Amino acid sequence: MSEMTFAKALNAGLRKSMERDSKVVLMGEDIGKLGGVFRITDGLQKDFGAHRVIDTPLAESGIMGTAIGMAYRGYRPVIEIQFDGFVYPAFDQIVSQVAKLHFRSLGRIKVPLTIRIPFGGGIGSPEHHSESPEAYFVHTAGLRVVAVSNPQDAYSMIQQAIACDDPVVFFEPKRRYHDKGEVDETAGLEGPGGLDLGAARVLTEGTDVTLVGYGPLAKTCADAATAASDEGISVEAIDLRSLSPIDYATLEASVRKTGRLVIAHEASQTAGLGAEIAASITERCFYFLEHAPVRVTGFDVPYPHSKLEFFHLPDLDRILDGVDRAMGRPNSLSGTEEGE
Amino acid sequence: MSEMTFAKALNAGLRKSMERDSKVVLMGEDIGKLGGVFRITDGLQKDFGAHRVIDTPLAESGIMGTAIGMAYRGYRPVIEIQFDGFVYPAFDQIVSQVAKLHFRSLGRIKVPLTIRIPFGGGIGSPEHHSESPEAYFVHTAGLRVVAVSNPQDAYSMIQQAIACDDPVVFFEPKRRYHDKGEVDETAGLEGPGGLDLGAARVLTEGTDVTLVGYGPLAKTCADAATAASDEGISVEAIDLRSLSPIDYATLEASVRKTGRLVIAHEASQTAGLGAEIAASITERCFYFLEHAPVRVTGFDVPYPHSKLEFFHLPDLDRILDGVDRAMGRPNSLSGTEEGE
Amino acid sequence: MSTYQMTAGHGGSPIQLLSPDGVRHPHERYDRFLADVDGNVEGVDRAALLVSIYEDMVVARRVDAEGTALQRQGQLGLWPPFVGQEAAQIGSAHAIGADDFIFPSYREIGVAYARGAELPDLVRQWRGNAHSGWDPFVMNMAPSQVVIGAQTLHAVGYAMGVLFDGAETAVVTYFGDGATSQGDVNESMVFAASFQAPVVFFCQNNQWAISEPVGIQAHVPIARRAPGFGISSVRIDGNDVLACLAATREALERARSGNGPSFIEAVTYRMGPHTTADDPTRYRDANELEDWKEKDPIARFEAYLASIGVVDDAVRARAAEKADAVAAALREATIHMPDPEPESLFEHVYAGPQPVLERQRDHFARYRHGIEGGLGAGAETTAEGGR
Amino acid sequence: MSTYQMTAGHGGSPIQLLSPDGVRHPHERYDRFLADVDGNVEGVDRAALLVSIYEDMVVARRVDAEGTALQRQGQLGLWPPFVGQEAAQIGSAHAIGADDFIFPSYREIGVAYARGAELPDLVRQWRGNAHSGWDPFVMNMAPSQVVIGAQTLHAVGYAMGVLFDGAETAVVTYFGDGATSQGDVNESMVFAASFQAPVVFFCQNNQWAISEPVGIQAHVPIARRAPGFGISSVRIDGNDVLACLAATREALERARSGNGPSFIEAVTYRMGPHTTADDPTRYRDANELEDWKEKDPIARFEAYLASIGVVDDAVRARAAEKADAVAAALREATIHMPDPEPESLFEHVYAGPQPVLERQRDHFARYRHGIEGGLGAGAETTAEGGR
Ligand SMILES: Cc1ncc(C[n+]2csc(CCOP(=O)(O)OP(=O)(O)O)c2C)c(N)n1
Ligand SMILES: Cc1ncc(C[n+]2csc(CCOP(=O)(O)OP(=O)(O)O)c2C)c(N)n1
Ligand SMILES: [Mg+2]
Ligand SMILES: [Mg+2]
């Protein structure tokens, strides 16, 4: 075990994958000498060469499309999208090609791409640098989608994603890049705790309410569980980890126990991931629910300028307010939704 | 009142908008002499000229981006995307530009684009011609999204969408283009029945279960209501019409009455519009619900080849099966979701 | 009101080795790529080689006509005729090596035929039985691509892989005149040039993108586009099978010898409708078609072969016979193609397990079982949509 | 393993009217566009004109330095320096008419300054107070664009509108060398050429796209790209303010006279980091910067103006004074810029009413009220993220 930052853990996981399989290549803008704007690929071009760590022209559709061609040729490209807001030029190649190629070729063509996307807000960036586009990809059949939340998962899951024969959209919470944590570097592809890429993780066990978050908000959810316990509310905080497919077995087991569900994400509320989880859990656990699932999310607005971003982002207070609402507590700050 | 096909009603509505406002221009591939592959713009270039009905180069991002520029210049571009599956190359311009420009310019720049998209399956087409991408746009703050289901709405709502100062993604159910219906051509921008662009419509009143559909499935939902009534089930079928914002007032009123909700759409289930409606209605009507909202949708697969498409698409039988499930009826074909 | 015009995309004189009357003109640059078909390579049976090209063109046209007929008879959902483009497709296909990899659009059915695709694989997707036909790794040819231009990036990526492997394979991608407007096609040229990828861009400028004449896409001849990216480019008569063969061979040689990408604009004509769903009389003049019939690629090649004594009535008859036999076999295969199993809907979406989808599959199976068992309310009613 | 190289994007000799030592060279094609600044137009105060350009360059550089300083002091979140690009930005800006419309990227702060933007509007977005600054319809200039290349299509669409209006306005869009790889930029050239839109593509090739040298984007000089689309193109010394002025005037004249689009590659250099968040020492050689300092656009112009007696110490001092005053005013405006109201989060998302969003706004207001009232569990805890 050694302590390292989130960013460094990703770097170490990429390195390990590249050592393991010579067909793993990294592609993206500024990932070579610069090591990426977040330095996630720091030093890798120096050590593996310009054929393995490829600075591409500034064209995301081009990156995605050529990565597909490299997959045809037997490579396992790992793409870095520089910021969340710049994945959209590649959307067509992702949705119509990456996601469908295995199906449309009757399983003959594998597309083991890993599409790394630093996502989410909270770092005071200008426009288009703080998006949370995960719902678009979760709604797209044929993709797997994960969001990592801590250095150990970053290290293990990037390796699992790269080893996975399906395309994986891999979300990294950019505001956590400098967080530090213990990482077991001997952990293999299965990862410590034996969690596979598709499994959620229970962060804190609890009995009153289930609180689901992912990516940047997994930590906030864990903190909320601690804060709530001071007030005598027992929160089971869960880090979703896999956004597609969602690990409903874990979520169901928890909600059957607690009867209450709060879901937190930074993305806008309407048709976001919270809606999917609320709907599916309601389907699966209707008679166990004591309150409607509560969503604590970004608002239905374009991601705002940085002076306002902390009003938009769910924080500890807003999540606790959501917990209060799910508990039907009268001191909820915003009142209950129902009957308004 | 005159009887006309859905396609003709759209054509007539476009014509009316172009007559009303000389700044309305149509842009798209093959919309001139050919009148579009579905003939929706038939005859319009002949009558309004090549500056008002513009055959563009084959580049959807280019169409969308230049339409934005024309909006800056005071035009009201109406874009035809030839088929649903070809909107993705324009996704970046839609999500990062069209949707955000009014917000980011502090309201100074209006983007009154109408983005027409023939959508959905059921016409035996090859790949990429039967997509239902509406959830992507519903999740995108700054856009309005509508889906029309009958000739009268097609006629009225295309005019309302064009007159709207916000960008509107306008979904047309291509398998209904040849359906005929009565159209009141004297109806102005408000439309017959006084329904505005954001309002849902109750198709059949009922007391047992609320059944929500839109676009191609609105008719199927109405048919299901009739079929169910033969069995003594009273279905309140609702045509959603506006997918963003959703007319929750109408939905809430219905579900408070029926206590049961079924939502049907062709798009894949996970993180689709059904999830949003189920989640929001559960939030708003939790204590009125007698059963979890039921989703009857396309599966989480890429839209299949045409020999299989009618297994994928929700049809009358599958929707009735959904109604049975919502009613908790033992003769449901597929069993209840709960507790599986 | 000022006016604008969109007229260009024409002009320049495409390279021609066979004039429309079937006369072979020597060509300084290209003759060296035609030594075998010109009879200047010892040990090569020139006549056999020429006849194989000729037969492929004749059979391809017949396959195309059969596709249209099968569609008209309801056996196929759609068919994209390539009649008129046989020289471009068969000429280039004969240049491409078995190890090379091809990324086609939807219209390269002639290329697939010449490359040896099984007949059912030519129609599988047009019948709606699957989204693709041949095995891409058996044929070294990607599934056909419907999204305009998307495949050109795949081709460049594959070629980058070839480069990184240090291999001598080359890659060819086909696309139309309309496709040149797409961002992807232009980005593919950026990547190809920057990485000096061994790829050949083969653009069949058949004058039309559905109803839009090429002048809407390009203000100057399309072949001029590529040099602006640093890619060598040539404009050839796409109805001249020898020019197509020679130019493709030249470009492949350039690719294999590490000299980077090439662009070929083959000027040809889509003699049929865009697809069987299209009605070209709405947008184009019948005279245009008549003019292009004068430049028919098969008639031209046949005249040349007759003039050098390689084709005679016997050869013609054999080709026609083969064409009929292939067409009949294609028809048989099509008509008897078994429908896919409903449950196959859920196959191959993922390479690995996916529990949410598996639940949907199980639900679907129970539902189907119920329907078949005649249970439930729904079973009493008739499904719409005619399944 | 074979190797690939990406070296080009250089080569050719950019048009230069002022050599780095400040000597004015006559130029057959461009001199006619410089009659006023050359003193050949009666009634024009040549010295005043030249000094206004000079002052704008000096003040722009000072504004840029102040932006960097404000960022370092935490007053701005980010700043994209344009130091080194003053000739390209001020030269072109002085050519553009008040009625013309500009679609810039994020780096054209010099252009916005020269066009008369209010000072707070130059920093508003970099401080995070809004996503844009100036009123686009007062300035005839779109908000700056962060998504690389997206604005070029808007420019072409605006120009199409101008064309359809029969107006004489022209449109200028700015973008970088990196942007030329984007599909959108290439599509914008397709549309511009097909419609013969009155638009000027002004590419500041500052040699770098963050850490990537221009050779990764372009295998041949960027100016060669446009002719392949049928767009006239020129490669100029982007550190030569007179070349920038003349080339832009020529292109605008072409646009206004109905002769369609133009492309200008202004070869310049980004002397600073990509943004204040960047560390160029990781990827570029310090010598490169030294070389380019020799070609400094302001020093060159100043030497020329001194040589013709237009600039002397008094003029220098006045320019420096103005620069200091503008910088001080910018600083004041920045520091005292009021924070936006939290509830403004919900404003301008839609032009019309949107009930789902209004519900969220009301919910937010109640929640904020609760927080401020100190109610509830949440209020006891500290919000993370430091608001
Ligand atoms: C991205 C995209 N947009 C639109 C279409 C619809 N479409 C299919 S074929 C076609 C025209 C293609 O023209 P061209 O590239 O010249 O090829 P051709 O059909 O002539 O072989 C269009 C617009 C599509 N398939 N993909
Ligand atoms: C679509 C998109 N992809 C990536 C980025 C991240 N990014 C911001 S600036 C930049 C480099 C731009 O280089 P260039 O076009 O030469 O302009 P310059 O910054 O040199 O003025 C990149 C990659 C972006 N803003 N937009
Ligand atoms: Mg064509
Ligand atoms: Mg640059």
JSON list of C-alpha atoms and ligand atoms in Angstrom, two decimals, chain C residues 176-178 204-209, ligand 3:
[
{"chain": "C", "resi": 176, "resn": "GLY", "atom": "CA", "xyz": [-19.19, 9.53, -52.23]},
{"chain": "C", "resi": 177, "resn": "ASP", "atom": "CA", "xyz": [-19.07, 13.11, -53.42]},
{"chain": "C", "resi": 178, "resn": "GLY", "atom": "CA", "xyz": [-21.62, 14.11, -50.79]},
{"chain": "C", "resi": 204, "resn": "GLN", "atom": "CA", "xyz": [-16.72, 7.92, -56.26]},
{"chain": "C", "resi": 205, "resn": "ASN", "atom": "CA", "xyz": [-18.04, 11.24, -57.46]},
{"chain": "C", "resi": 206, "resn": "ASN", "atom": "CA", "xyz": [-21.23, 9.95, -59.02]},
{"chain": "C", "resi": 207, "resn": "GLN", "atom": "CA", "xyz": [-22.49, 13.52, -59.42]},
{"chain": "C", "resi": 208, "resn": "TRP", "atom": "CA", "xyz": [-25.31, 13.19, -56.93]},
{"chain": "C", "resi": 209, "resn": "ALA", "atom": "CA", "xyz": [-25.94, 12.93, -53.21]},
{"chain": "E", "resi": 3, "resn": "MG", "atom": "MG", "xyz": [-22.77, 10.67, -54.77]}
]
